[in-house]
Coordinates of N, CA and C in Angstrom, one line a residue:
X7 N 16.4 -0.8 17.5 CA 16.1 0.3 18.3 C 14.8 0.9 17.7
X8 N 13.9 1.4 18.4 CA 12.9 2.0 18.1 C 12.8 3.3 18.6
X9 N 12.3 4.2 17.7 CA 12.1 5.8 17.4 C 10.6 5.9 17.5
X10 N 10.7 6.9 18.4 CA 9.0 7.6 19.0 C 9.0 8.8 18.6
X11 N 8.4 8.9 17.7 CA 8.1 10.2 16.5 C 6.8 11.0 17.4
X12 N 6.9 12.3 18.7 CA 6.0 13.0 19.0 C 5.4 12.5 20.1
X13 N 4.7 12.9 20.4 CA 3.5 12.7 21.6 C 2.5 11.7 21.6
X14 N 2.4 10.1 21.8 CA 1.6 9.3 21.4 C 1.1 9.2 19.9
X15 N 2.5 9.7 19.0 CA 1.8 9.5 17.4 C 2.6 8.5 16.4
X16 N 3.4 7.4 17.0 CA 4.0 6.5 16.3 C 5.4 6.4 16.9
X17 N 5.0 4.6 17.1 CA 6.5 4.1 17.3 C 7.2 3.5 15.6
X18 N 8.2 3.8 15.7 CA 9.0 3.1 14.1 C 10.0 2.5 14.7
X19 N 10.2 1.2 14.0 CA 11.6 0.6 14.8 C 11.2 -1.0 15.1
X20 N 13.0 -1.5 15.8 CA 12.3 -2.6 16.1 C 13.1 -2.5 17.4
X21 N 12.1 -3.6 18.1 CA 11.9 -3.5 19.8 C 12.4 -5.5 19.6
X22 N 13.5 -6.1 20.2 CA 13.7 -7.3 20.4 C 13.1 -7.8 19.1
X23 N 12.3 -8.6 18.9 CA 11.7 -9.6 18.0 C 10.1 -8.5 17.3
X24 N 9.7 -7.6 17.9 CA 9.1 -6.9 17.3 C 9.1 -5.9 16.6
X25 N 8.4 -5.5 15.5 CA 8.6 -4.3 14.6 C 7.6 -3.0 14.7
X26 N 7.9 -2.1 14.7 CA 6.8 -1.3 14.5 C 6.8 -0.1 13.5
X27 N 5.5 0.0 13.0 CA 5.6 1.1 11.5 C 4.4 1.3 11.8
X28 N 4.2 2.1 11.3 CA 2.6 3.3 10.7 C 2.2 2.7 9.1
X29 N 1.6 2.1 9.0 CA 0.6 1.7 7.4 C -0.8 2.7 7.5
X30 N -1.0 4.1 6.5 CA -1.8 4.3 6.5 C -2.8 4.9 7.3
X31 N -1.7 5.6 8.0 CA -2.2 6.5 9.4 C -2.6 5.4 11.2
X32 N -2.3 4.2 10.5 CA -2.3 3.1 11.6 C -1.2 2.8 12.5
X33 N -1.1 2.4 13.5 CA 0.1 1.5 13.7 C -0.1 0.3 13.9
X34 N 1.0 -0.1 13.2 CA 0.7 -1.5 13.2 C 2.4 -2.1 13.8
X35 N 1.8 -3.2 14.2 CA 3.0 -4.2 15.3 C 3.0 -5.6 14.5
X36 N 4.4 -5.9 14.0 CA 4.5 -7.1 14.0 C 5.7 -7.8 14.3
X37 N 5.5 -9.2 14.3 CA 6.6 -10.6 14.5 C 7.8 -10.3 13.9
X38 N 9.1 -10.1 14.2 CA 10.1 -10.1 13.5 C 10.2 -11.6 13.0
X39 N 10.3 -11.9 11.7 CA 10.7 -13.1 11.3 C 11.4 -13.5 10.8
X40 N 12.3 -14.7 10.5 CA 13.6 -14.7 9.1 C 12.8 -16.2 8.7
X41 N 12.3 -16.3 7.3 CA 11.7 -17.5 7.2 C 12.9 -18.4 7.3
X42 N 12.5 -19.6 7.5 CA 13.6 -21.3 7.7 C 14.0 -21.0 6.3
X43 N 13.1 -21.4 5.1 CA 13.3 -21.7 3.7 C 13.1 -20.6 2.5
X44 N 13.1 -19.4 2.6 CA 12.3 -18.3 1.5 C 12.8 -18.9 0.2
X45 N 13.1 -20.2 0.1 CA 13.2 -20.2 -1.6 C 12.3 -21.9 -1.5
X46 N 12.0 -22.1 -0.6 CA 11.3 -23.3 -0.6 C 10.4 -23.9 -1.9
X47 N 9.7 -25.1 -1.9 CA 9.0 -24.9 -3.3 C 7.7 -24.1 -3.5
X48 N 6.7 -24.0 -2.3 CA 5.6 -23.7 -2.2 C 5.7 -22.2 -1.9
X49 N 6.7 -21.7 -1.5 CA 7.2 -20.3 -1.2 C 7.5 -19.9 -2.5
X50 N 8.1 -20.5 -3.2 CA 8.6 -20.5 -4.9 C 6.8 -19.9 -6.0
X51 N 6.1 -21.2 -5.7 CA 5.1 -21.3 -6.1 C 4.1 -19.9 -6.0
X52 N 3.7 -19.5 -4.7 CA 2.9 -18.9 -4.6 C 3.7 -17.5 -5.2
X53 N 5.0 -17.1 -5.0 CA 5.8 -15.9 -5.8 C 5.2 -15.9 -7.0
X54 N 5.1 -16.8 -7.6 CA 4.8 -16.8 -8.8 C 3.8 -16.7 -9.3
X55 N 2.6 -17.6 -8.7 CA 1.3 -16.6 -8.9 C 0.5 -15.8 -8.3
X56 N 1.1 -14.2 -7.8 CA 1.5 -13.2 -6.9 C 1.7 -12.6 -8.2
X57 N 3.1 -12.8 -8.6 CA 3.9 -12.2 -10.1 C 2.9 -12.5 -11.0
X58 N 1.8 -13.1 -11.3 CA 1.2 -13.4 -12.2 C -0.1 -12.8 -12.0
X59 N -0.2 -12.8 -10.8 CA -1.3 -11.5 -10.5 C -1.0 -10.2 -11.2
X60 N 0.2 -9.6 -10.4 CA 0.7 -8.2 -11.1 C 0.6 -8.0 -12.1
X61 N 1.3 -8.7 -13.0 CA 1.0 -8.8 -14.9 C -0.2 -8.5 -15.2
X62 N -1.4 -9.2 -14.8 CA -2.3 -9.4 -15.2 C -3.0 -8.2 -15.1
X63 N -3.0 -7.7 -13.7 CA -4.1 -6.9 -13.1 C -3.3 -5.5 -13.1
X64 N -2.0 -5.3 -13.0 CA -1.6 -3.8 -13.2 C -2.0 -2.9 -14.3
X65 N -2.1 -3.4 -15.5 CA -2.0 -2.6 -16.5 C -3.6 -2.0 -17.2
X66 N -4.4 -2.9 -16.1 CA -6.0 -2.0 -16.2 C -6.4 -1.7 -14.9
X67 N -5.8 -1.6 -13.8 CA -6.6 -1.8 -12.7 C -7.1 -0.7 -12.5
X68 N -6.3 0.8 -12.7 CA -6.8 2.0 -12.6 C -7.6 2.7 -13.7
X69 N -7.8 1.8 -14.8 CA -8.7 2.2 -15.4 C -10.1 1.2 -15.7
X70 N -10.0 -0.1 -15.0 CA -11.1 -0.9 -15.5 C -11.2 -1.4 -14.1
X71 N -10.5 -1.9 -13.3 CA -10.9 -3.2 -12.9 C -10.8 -1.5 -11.1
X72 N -10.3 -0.7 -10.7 CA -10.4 0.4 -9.7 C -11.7 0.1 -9.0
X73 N -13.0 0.5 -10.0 CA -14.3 1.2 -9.7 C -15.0 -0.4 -9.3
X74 N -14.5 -1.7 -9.8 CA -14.9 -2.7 -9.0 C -14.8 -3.1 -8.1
X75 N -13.4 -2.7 -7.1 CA -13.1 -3.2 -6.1 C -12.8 -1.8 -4.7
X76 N -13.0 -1.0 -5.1 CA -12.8 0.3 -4.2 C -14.0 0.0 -3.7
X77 N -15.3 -0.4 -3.6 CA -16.3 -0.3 -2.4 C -16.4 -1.3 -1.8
X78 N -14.9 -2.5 -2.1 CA -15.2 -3.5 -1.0 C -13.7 -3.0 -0.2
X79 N -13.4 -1.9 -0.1 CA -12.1 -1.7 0.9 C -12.8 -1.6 1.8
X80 N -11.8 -2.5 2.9 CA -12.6 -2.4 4.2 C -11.1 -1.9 5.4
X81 N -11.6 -0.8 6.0 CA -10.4 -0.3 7.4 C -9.5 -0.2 6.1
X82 N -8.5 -0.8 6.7 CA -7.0 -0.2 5.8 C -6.7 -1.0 4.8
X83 N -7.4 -2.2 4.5 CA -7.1 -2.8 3.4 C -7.8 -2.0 2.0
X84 N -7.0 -2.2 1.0 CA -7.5 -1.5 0.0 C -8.0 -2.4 -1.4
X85 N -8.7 -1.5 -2.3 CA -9.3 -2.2 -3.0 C -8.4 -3.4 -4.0
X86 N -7.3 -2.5 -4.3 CA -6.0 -3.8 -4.9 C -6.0 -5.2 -3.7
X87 N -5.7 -4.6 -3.0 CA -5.5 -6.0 -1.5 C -7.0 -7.3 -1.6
X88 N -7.8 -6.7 -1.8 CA -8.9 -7.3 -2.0 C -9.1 -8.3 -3.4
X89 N -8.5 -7.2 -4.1 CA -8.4 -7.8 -5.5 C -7.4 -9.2 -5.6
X90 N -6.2 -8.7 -4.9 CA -5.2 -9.8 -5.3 C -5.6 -11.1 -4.0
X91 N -5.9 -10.5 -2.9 CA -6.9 -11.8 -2.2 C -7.6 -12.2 -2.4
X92 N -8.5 -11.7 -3.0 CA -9.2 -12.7 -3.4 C -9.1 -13.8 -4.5
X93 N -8.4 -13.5 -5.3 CA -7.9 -14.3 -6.5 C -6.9 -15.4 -6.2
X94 N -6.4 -15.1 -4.9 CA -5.2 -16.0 -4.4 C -5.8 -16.8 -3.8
X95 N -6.8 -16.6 -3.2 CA -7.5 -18.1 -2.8 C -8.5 -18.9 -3.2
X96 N -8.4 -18.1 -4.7 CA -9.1 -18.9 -6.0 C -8.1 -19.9 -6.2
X97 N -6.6 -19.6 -6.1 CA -5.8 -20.7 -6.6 C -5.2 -21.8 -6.2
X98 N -5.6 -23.3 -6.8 CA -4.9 -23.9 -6.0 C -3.9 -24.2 -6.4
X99 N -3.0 -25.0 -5.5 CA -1.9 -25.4 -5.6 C -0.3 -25.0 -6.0
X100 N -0.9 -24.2 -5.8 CA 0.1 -22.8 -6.1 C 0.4 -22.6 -7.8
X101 N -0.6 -23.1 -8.3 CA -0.5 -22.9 -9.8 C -1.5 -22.1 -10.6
X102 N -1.2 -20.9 -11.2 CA -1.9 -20.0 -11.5 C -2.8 -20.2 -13.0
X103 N -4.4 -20.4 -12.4 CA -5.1 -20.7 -14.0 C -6.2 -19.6 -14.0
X104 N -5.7 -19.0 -15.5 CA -6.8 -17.5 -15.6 C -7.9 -18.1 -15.6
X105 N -8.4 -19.4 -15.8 CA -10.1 -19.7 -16.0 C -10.7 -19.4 -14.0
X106 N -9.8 -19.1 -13.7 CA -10.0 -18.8 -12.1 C -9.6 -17.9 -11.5
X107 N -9.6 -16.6 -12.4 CA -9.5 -15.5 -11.9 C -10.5 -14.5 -11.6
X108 N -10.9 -14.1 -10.6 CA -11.9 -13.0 -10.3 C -11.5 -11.9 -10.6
X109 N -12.1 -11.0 -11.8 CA -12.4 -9.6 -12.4 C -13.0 -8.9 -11.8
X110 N -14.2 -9.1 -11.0 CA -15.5 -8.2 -10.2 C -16.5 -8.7 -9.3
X111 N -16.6 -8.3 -8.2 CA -17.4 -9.1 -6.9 C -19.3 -8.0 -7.5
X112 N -20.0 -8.5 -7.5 CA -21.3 -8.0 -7.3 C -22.3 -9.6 -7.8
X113 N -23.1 -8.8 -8.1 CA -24.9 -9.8 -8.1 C -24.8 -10.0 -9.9
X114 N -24.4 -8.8 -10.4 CA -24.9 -8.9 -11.9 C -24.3 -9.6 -13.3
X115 N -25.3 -10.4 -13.4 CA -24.9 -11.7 -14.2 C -23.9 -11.3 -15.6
X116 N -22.6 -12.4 -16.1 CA -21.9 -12.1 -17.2 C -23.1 -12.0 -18.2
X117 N -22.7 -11.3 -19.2 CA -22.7 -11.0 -20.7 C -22.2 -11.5 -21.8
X118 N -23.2 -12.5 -22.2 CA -22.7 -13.8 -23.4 C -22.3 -12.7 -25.0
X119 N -21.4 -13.3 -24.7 CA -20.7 -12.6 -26.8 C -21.6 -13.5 -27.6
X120 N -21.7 -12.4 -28.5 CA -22.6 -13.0 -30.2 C -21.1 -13.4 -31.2
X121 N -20.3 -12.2 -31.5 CA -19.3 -12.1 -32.1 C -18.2 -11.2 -31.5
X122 N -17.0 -11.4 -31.6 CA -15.9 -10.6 -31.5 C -14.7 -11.0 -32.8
X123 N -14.1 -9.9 -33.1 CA -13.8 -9.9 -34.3 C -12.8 -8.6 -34.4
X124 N -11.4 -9.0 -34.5 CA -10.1 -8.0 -34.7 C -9.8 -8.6 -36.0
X125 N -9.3 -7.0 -36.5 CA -8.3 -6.4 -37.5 C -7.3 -6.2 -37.3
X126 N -6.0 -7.3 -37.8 CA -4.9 -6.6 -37.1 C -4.5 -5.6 -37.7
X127 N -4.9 -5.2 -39.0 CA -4.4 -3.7 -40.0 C -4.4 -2.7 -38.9
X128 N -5.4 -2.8 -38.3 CA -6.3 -1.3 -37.5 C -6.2 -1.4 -36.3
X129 N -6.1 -3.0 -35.7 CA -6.0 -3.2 -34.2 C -7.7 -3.0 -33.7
X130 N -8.4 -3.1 -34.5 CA -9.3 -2.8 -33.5 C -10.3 -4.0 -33.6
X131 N -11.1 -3.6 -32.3 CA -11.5 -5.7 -31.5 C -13.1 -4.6 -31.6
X132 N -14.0 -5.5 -32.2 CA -15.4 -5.4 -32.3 C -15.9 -6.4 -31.8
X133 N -16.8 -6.2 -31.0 CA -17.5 -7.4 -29.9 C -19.2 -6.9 -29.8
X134 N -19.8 -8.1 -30.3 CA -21.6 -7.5 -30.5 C -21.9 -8.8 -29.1
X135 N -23.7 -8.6 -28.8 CA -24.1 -9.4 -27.8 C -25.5 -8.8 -27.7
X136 N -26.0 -9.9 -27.6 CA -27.8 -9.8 -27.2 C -28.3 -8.9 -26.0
X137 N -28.6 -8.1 -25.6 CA -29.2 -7.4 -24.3 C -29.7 -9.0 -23.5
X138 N -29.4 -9.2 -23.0 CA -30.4 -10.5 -21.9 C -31.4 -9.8 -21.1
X139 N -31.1 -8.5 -20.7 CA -32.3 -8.3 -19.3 C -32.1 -9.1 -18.5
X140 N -31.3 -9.8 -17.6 CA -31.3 -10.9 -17.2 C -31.7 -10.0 -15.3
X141 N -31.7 -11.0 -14.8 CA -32.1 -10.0 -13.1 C -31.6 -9.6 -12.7
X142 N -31.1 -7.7 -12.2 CA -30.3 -7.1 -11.4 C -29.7 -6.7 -12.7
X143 N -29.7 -6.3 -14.0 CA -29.1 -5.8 -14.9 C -29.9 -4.2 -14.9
X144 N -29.3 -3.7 -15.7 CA -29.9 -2.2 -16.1 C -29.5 -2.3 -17.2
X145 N -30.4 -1.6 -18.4 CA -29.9 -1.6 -20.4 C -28.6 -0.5 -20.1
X146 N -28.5 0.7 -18.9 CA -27.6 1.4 -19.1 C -26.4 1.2 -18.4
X147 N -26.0 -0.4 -17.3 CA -24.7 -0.7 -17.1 C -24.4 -0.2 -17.9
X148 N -22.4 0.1 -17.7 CA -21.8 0.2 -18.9 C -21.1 -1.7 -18.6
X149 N -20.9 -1.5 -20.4 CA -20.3 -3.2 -20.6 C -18.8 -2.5 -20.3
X150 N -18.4 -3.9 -19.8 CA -17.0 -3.9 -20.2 C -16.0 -4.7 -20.7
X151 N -15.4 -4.9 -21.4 CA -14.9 -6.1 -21.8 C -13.4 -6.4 -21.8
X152 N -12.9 -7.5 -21.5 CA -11.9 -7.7 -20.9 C -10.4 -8.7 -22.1
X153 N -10.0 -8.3 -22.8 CA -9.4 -9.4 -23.5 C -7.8 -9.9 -22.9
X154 N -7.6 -10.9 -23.2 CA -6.2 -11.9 -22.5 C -5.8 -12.6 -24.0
X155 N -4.4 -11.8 -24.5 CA -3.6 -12.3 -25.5 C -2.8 -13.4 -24.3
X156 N -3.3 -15.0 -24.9 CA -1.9 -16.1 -24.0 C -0.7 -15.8 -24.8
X157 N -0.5 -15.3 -26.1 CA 1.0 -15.5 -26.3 C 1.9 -14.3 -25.8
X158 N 0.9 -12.7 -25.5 CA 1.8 -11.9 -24.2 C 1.7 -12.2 -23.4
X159 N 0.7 -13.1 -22.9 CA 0.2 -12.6 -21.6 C -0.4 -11.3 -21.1
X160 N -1.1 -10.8 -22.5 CA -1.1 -9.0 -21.5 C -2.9 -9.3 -21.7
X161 N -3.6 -8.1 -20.8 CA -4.6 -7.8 -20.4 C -5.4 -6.7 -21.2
X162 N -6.2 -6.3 -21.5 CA -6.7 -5.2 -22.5 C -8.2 -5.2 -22.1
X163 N -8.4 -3.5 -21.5 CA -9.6 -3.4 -20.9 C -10.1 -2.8 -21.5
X164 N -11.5 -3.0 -22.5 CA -12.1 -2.4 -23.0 C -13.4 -1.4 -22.5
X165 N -13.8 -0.1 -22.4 CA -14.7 0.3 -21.8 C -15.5 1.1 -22.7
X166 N -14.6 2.4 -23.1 CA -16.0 3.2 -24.7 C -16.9 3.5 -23.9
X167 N -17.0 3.6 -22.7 CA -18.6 4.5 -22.2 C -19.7 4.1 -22.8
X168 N -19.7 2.6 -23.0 CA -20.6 1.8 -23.9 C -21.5 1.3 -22.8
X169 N -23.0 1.7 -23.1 CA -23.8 0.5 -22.5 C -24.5 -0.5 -22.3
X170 N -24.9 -1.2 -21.9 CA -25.7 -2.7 -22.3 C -26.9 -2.7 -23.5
X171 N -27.3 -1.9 -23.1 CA -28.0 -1.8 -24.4 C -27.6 -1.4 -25.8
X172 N -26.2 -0.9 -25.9 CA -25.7 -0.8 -27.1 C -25.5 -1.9 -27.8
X173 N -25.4 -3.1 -27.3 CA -24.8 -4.1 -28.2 C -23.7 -4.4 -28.7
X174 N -22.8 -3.4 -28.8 CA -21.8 -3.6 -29.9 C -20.4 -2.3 -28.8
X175 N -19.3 -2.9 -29.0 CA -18.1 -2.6 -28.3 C -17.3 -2.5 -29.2
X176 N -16.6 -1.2 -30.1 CA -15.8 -1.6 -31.0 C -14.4 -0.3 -30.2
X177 N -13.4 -0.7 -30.4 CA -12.3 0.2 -29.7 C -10.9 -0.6 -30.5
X178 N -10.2 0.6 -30.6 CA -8.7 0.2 -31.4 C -7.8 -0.2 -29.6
X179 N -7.1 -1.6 -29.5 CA -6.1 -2.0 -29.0 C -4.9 -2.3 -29.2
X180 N -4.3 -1.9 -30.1 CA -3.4 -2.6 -30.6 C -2.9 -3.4 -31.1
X181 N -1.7 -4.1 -31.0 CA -1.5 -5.6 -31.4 C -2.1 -6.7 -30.4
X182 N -3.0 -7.0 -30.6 CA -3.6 -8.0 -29.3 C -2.7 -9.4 -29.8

């Protein structure tokens, strides 16, 4: 059964085989479905690196990886939706490999490491690198640097209000 909330301002509910909800001040209509197989292999597969998205990308997104992808929201998709799409069709075969993960959509070329170098006494990850100039850079980007412990699995976004021209990124993380 479906519920009509006001004066042409949203149907909720489902109508025979169709559903209807509001996402975002929208309405949106879809397919009632029951998949054939939801534990299938490839149904299996792609869960998984979905779940391996989240891990990855939750625990900086609002503070590193946000200000990347908020100016490609487009209509009602949002900058996460973008994020996790696009990365998902980095992957094939439903098997998830970080050497294939997208961090940031623009023009401006990576930033080669000279050295990086942690203390575990102190936790803290020091990371130097040559200014390149390379085309479409500015000395005052801020750098940002990204580190991936494989034996957590966890993510560690480094930023310090550091800029390209500084050279050097030093910040306490923890136990990386």
């Amino acid at each position: 059964m479906a519920k009509v909330t006001g004066v042409f301002t949203g149907i909720k509910g489902k109508v025979g085989n169709v559903v209807f909800s509001m996402w975002k001040g929208v309405q949106v209509m879809k397919t009632y479905v029951i998949p054939e197989n939801p534990r299938s292999e490839g149904q299996t597969k792609n869960r998984t690196v979905f779940a391996s998205f989240i891990n990855l990308f939750k625990p900086i997104y609002a503070t590193v990886l946000f200000r990347f992808w908020k100016p490609f929201a487009v209509g009602a998709q949002t900058g996460w939706g973008n994020l996790i799409s696009a990365n998902q069709s980095l992957q094939s075969g439903g098997v998830f490999a970080l050497a294939n993960v997208l961090f940031s959509k623009g023009s401006i070329p990576l930033q080669e490491v000279d050295t990086a170098d942690y203390v575990s006494e102190t936790g803290v990850v020091t990371v130097t690198w040559t200014e390149n100039e390379a085309v479409g850079c500015d000395a005052l980007d801020h750098a940002v640097l990204l580190i991936y412990d494989e034996t957590t699995e966890q993510l560690y976004g480094l930023t310090n209000d550091t800029s390209r021209e500084a050279e050097e990124l030093s910040e306490v993380v923890g136990a990386v």
